[in-house]
mmCIF file of C-alpha atoms and ligand atoms in Angstrom:
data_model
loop_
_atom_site.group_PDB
_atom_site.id
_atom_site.type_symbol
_atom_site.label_atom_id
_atom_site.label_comp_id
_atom_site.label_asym_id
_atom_site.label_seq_id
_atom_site.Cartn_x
_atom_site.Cartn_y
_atom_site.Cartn_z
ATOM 1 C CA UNK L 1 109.156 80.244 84.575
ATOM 2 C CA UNK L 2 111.767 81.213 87.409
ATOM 3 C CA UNK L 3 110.931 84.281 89.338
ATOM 4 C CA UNK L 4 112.801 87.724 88.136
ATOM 5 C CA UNK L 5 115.824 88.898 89.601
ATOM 6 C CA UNK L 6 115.503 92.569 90.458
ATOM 7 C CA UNK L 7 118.435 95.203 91.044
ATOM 8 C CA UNK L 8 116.554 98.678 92.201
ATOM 9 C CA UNK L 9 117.943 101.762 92.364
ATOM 10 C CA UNK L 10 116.252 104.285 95.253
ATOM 11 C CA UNK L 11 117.793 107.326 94.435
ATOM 12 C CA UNK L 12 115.387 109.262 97.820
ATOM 13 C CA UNK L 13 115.734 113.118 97.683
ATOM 14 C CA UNK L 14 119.196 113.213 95.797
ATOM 15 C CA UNK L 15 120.231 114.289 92.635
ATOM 16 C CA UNK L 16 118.997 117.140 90.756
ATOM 17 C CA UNK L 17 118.197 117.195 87.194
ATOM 18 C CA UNK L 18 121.919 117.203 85.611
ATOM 19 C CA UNK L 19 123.223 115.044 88.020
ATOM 20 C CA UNK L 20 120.676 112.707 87.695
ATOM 21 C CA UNK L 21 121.407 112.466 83.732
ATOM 22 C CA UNK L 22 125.034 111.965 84.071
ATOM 23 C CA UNK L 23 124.182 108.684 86.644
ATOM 24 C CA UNK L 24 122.056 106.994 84.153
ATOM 25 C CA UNK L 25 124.659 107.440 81.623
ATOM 26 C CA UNK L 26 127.116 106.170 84.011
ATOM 27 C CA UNK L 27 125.372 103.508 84.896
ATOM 28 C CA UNK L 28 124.152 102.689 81.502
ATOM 29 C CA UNK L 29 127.897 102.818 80.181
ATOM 30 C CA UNK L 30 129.153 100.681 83.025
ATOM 31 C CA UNK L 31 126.645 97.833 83.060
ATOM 32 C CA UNK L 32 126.361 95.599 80.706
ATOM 33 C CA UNK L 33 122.756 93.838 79.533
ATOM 34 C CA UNK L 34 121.298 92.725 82.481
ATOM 35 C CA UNK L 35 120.183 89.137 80.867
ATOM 36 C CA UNK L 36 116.985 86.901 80.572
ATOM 37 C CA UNK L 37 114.745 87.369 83.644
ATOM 38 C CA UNK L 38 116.695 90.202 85.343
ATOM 39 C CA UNK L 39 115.427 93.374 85.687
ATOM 40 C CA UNK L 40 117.562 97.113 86.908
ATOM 41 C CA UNK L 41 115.133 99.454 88.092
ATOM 42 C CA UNK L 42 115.738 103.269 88.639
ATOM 43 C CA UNK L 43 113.915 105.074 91.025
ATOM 44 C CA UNK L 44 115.019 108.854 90.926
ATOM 45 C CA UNK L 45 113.248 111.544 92.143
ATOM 46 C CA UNK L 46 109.704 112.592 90.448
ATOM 47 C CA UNK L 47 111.981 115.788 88.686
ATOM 48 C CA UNK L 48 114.388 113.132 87.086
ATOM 49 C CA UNK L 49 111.202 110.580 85.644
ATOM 50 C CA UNK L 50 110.339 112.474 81.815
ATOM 51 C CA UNK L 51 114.587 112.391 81.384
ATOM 52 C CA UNK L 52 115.298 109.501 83.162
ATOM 53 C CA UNK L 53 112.520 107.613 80.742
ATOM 54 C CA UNK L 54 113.801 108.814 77.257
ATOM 55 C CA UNK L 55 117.651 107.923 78.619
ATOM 56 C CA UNK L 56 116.554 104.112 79.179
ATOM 57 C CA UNK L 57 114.026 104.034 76.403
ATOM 58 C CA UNK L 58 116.243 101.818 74.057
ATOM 59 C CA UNK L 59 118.038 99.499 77.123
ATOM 60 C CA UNK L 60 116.856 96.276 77.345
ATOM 61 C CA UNK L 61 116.301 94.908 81.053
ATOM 62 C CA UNK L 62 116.222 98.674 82.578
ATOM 63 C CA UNK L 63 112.807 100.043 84.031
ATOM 64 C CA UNK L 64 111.918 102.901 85.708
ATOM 65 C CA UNK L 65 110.493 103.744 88.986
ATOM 66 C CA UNK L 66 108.190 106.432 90.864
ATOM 67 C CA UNK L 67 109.236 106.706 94.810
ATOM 68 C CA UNK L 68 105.690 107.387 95.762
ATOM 69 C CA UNK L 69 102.414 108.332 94.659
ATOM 70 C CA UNK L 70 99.088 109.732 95.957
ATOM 71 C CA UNK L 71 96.323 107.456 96.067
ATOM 72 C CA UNK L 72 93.661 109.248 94.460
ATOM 73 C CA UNK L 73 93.349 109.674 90.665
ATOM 74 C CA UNK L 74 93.451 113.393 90.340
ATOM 75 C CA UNK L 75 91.773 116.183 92.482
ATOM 76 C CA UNK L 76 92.430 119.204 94.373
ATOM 77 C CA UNK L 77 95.639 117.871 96.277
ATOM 78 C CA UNK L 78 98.058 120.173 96.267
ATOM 79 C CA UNK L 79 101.752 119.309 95.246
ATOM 80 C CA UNK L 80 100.867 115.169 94.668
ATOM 81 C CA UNK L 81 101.042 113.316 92.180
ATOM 82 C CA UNK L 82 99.095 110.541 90.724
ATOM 83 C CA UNK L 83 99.844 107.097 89.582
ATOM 84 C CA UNK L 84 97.991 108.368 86.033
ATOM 85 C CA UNK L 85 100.949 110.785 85.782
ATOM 86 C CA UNK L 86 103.749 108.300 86.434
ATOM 87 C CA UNK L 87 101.959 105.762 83.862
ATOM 88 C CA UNK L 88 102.275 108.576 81.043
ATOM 89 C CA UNK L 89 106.149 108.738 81.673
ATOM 90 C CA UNK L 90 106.731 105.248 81.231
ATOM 91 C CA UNK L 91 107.559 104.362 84.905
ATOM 92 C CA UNK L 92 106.475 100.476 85.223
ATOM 93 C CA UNK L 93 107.089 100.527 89.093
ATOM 94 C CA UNK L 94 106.085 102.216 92.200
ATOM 95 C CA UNK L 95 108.038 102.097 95.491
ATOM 96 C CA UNK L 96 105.000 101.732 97.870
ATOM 97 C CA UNK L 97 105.436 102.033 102.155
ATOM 98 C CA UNK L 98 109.299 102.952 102.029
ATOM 99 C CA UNK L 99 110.353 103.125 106.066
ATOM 100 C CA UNK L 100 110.831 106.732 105.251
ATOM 101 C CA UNK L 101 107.292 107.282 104.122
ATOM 102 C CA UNK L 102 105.893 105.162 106.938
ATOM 103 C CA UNK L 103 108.439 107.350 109.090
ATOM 104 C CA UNK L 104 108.112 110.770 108.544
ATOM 105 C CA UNK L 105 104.757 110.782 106.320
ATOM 106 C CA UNK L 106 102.904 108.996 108.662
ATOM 107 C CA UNK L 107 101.504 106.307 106.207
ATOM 108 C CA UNK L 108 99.395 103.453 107.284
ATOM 109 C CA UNK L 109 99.443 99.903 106.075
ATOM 110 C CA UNK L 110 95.609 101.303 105.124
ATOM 111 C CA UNK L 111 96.634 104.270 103.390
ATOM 112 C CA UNK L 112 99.425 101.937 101.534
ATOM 113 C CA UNK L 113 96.576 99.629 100.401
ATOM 114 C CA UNK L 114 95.078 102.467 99.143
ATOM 115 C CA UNK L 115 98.170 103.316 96.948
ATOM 116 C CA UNK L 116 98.466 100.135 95.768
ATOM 117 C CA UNK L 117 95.234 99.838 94.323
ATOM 118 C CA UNK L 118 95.782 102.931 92.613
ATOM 119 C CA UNK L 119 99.320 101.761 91.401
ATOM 120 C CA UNK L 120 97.967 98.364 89.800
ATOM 121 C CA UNK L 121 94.957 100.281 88.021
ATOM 122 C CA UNK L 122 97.140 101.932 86.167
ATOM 123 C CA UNK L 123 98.906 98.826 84.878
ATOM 124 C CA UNK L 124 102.053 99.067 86.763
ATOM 125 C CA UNK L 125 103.542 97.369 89.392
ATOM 126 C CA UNK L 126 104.442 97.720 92.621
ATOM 127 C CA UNK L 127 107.032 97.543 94.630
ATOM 128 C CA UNK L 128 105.846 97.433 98.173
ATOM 129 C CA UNK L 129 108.454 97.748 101.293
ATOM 130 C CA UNK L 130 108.444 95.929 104.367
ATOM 131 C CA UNK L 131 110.672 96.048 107.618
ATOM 132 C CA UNK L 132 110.564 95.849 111.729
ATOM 133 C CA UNK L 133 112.651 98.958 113.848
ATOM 134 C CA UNK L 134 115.157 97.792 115.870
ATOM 135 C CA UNK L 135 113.677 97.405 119.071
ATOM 136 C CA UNK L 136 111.007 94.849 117.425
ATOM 137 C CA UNK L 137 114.004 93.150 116.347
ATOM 138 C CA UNK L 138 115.436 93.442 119.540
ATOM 139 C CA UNK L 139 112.418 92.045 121.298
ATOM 140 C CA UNK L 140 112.125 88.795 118.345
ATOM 141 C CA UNK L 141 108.731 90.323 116.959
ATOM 142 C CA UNK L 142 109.628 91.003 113.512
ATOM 143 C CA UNK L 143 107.801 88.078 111.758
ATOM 144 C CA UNK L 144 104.709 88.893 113.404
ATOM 145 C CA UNK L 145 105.829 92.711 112.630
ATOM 146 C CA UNK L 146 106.122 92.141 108.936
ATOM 147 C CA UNK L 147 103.260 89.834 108.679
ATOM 148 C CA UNK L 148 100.998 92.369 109.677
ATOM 149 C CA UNK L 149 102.236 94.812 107.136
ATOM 150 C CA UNK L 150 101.995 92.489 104.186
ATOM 151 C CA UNK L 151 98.504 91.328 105.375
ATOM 152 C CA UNK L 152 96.867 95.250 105.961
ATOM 153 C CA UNK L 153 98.544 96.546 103.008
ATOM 154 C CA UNK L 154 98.815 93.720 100.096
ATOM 155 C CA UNK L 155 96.387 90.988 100.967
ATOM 156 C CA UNK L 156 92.739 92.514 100.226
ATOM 157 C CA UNK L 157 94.429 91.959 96.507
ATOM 158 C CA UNK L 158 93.366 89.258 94.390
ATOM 159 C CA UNK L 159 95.469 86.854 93.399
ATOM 160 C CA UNK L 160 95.813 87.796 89.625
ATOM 161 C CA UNK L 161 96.359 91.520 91.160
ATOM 162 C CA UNK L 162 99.200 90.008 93.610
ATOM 163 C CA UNK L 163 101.358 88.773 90.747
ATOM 164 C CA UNK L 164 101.862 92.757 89.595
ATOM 165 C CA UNK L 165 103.749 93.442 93.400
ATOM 166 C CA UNK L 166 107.387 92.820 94.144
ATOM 167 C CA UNK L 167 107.928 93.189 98.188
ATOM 168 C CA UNK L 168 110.790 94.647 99.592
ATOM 169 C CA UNK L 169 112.203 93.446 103.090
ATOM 170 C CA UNK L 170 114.358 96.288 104.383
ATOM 171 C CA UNK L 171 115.063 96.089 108.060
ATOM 172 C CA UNK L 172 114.838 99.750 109.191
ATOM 173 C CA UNK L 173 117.699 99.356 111.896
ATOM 174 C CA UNK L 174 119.941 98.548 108.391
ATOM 175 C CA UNK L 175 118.924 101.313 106.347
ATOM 176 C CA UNK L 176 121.369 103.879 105.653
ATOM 177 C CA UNK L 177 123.710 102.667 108.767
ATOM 178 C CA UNK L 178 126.628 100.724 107.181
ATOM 179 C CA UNK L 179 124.870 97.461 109.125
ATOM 180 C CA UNK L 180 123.153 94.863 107.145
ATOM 181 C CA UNK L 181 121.217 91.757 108.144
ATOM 182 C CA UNK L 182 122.886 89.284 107.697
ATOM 183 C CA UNK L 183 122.347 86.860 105.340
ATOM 184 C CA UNK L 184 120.790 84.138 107.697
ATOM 185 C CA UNK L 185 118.837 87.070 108.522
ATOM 186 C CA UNK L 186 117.494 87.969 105.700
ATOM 187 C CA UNK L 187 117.258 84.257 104.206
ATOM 188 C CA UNK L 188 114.958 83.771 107.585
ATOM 189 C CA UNK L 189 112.819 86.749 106.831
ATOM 190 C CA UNK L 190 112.398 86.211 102.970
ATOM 191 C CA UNK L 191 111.768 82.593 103.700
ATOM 192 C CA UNK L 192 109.218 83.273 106.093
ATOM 193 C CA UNK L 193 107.303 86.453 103.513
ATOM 194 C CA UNK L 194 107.067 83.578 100.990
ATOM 195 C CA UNK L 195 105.291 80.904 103.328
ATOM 196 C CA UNK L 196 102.841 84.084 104.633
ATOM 197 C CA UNK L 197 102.217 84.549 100.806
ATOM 198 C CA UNK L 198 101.690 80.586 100.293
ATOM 199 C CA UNK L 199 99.280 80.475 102.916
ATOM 200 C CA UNK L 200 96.776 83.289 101.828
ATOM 201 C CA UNK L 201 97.179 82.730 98.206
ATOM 202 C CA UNK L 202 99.033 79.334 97.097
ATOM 203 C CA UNK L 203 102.283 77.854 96.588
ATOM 204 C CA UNK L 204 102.798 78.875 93.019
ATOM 205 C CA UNK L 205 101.764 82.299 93.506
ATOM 206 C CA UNK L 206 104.405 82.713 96.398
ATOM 207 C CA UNK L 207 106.858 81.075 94.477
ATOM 208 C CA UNK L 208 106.833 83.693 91.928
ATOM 209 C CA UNK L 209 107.048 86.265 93.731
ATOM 210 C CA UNK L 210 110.684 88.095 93.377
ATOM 211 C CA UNK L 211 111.535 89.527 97.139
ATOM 212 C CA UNK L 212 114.311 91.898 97.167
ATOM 213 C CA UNK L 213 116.857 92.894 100.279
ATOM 214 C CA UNK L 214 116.986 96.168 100.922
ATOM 215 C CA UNK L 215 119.621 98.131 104.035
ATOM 216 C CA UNK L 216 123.290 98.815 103.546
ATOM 217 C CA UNK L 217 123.311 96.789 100.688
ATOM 218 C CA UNK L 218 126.655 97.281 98.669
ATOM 219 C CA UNK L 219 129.419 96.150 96.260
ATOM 220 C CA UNK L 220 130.874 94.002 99.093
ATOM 221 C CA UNK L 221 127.682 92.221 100.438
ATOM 222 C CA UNK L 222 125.637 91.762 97.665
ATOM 223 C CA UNK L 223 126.648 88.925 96.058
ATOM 224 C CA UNK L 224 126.274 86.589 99.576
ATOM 225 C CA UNK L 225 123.131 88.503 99.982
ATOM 226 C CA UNK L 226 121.482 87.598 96.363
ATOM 227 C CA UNK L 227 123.010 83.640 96.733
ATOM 228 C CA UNK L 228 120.575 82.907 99.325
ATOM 229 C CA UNK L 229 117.784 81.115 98.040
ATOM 230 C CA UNK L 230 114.931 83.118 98.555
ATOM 231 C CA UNK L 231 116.496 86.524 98.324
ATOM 232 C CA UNK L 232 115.809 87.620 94.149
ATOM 233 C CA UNK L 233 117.559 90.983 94.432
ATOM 234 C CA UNK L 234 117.991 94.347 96.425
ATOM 235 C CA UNK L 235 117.004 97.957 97.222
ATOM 236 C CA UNK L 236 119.732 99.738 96.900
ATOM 237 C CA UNK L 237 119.876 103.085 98.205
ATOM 238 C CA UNK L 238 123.211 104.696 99.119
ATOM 239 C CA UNK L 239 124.962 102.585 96.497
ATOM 240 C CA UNK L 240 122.861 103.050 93.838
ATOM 241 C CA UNK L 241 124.473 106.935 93.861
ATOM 242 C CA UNK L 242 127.609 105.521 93.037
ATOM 243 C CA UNK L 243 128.062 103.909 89.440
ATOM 244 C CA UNK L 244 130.678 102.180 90.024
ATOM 245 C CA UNK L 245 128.981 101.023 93.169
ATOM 246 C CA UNK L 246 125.640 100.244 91.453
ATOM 247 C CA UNK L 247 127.165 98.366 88.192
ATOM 248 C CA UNK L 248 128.635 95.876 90.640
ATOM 249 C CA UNK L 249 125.737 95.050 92.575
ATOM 250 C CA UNK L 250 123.566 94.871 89.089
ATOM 251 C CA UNK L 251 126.162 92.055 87.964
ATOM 252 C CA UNK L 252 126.124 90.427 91.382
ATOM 253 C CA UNK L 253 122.541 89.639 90.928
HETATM 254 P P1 PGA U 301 120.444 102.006 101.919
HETATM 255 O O1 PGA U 301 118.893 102.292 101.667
HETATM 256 O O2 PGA U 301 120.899 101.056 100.843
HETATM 257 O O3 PGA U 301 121.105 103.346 101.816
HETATM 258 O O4 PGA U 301 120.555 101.396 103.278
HETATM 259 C C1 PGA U 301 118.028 101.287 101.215
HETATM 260 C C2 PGA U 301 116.621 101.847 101.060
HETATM 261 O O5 PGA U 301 116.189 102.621 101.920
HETATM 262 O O6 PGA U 301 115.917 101.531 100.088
#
């Protein structure tokens, strides 16, 4: 079987609760079936997951996604929220080590193992983010960057475990700032993942892994960006706020 194609919604800290229903509808009325092996994922904000769930409950091809989670499995951690929660409102996916997380929540490749573990013992999967800054780019590190953050956070995973995670390239100096890699760029990087994933598991295993493209990705680039060979999809952030802008991207996949 071909590896899935993957359109993902990150909705970050927008939308509240009636906004947030009348973009699924949008984007439910606007898109048609995704199709065989291609999967739309919606990632709203925790507040949006119980309404989001029972709005996509009868679409074919349309999961759901949790933005984070905390790596324990309950316990006197005030305001998280567990992967055992998310798993009771039907989310499938996880967003694991977003930039932003990484960023401004100081999380460690460590502490992101930790979450992953706790994401994939609840029987759903994970999608885990990778990316260089721009002055590692800048400086012709980000392989090595990357590397480093796939190794620390995904590879103490088995390899049955491995096929449950989806990984996310999304160059932080093209997140949110209208510039994209371009698609050599990104072709390079996905290329190179899937041969770091070959070498610590095997061949097969890295071949069916879907990588998605995530920074400034939008109704004009996407379809370039999803043609190259290794790319299976994007991380849409801004766009995925926009119907209009959203539907186009999920039939440029
Ligand atoms: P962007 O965000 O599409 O707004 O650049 C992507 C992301 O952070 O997932």
């Amino acid at each position: 079987m071909s590896r899935k194609k993957i359109v993902a919604g990150n909705w970050k800290m927008n939308q509240n609760l009636f906004e947030g229903k009348q973009l699924i509808q949008d984007i439910l009325s606007c898109s048609t079936e995704p199709g065989a092996n291609v999967q739309v994922i919606i990632a709203p904000p925790f507040t949006q997951l119980a309404l989001a769930a029972s709005q996509l409950k009868d679409r074919s091809g349309f999961f759901l996604a949790a933005q984070n989670c905390h790596q324990e499995k309950s316990g006197a951690y005030t305001g998280e929220i567990a992967a055992g929660m998310l798993k009771s409102l039907d989310v499938s996916y996880v967003i694991i080590g977003h930039s932003e997380r990484r960023q401004y929540f100081n999380e460690s490749n460590q502490l992101l193992a930790q979450k992953t573990d706790a994401v994939l013992a609840e029987g759903m999967q994970v999608i885990f983010c990778v990316g260089e800054p721009l002055e590692i780019r800048d400086q012709e590190q980000q392989n090595d960057y990357v590397k480093t953050q796939i190794t620390e956070g995904l590879f103490h995973l088995s390899k049955d475990a491995f096929q449950h995670v989806i990984i996310a390239y999304e160059p932080i100096w093209a997140i949110g700032t209208g510039r994209t890699a371009t698609t050599e760029q990104a072709q390079d990087m996905h290329a190179f993942i899937r041969s770091v994933v070959a070498g610590h598991y095997d061949a097969a295993t890295a071949d069916q892994l879907s990588i998605l493209y995530g920074g400034s990705c939008n109704p004009a680039n996407a379809e370039a960006l999803f043609a190259c060979p290794d790319v299976d999809g994007g991380l849409i952030g801004g766009a995925s706020l926009k119907a209009k802008d959203f539907c186009s991207i999920i039939a440029a996949r």
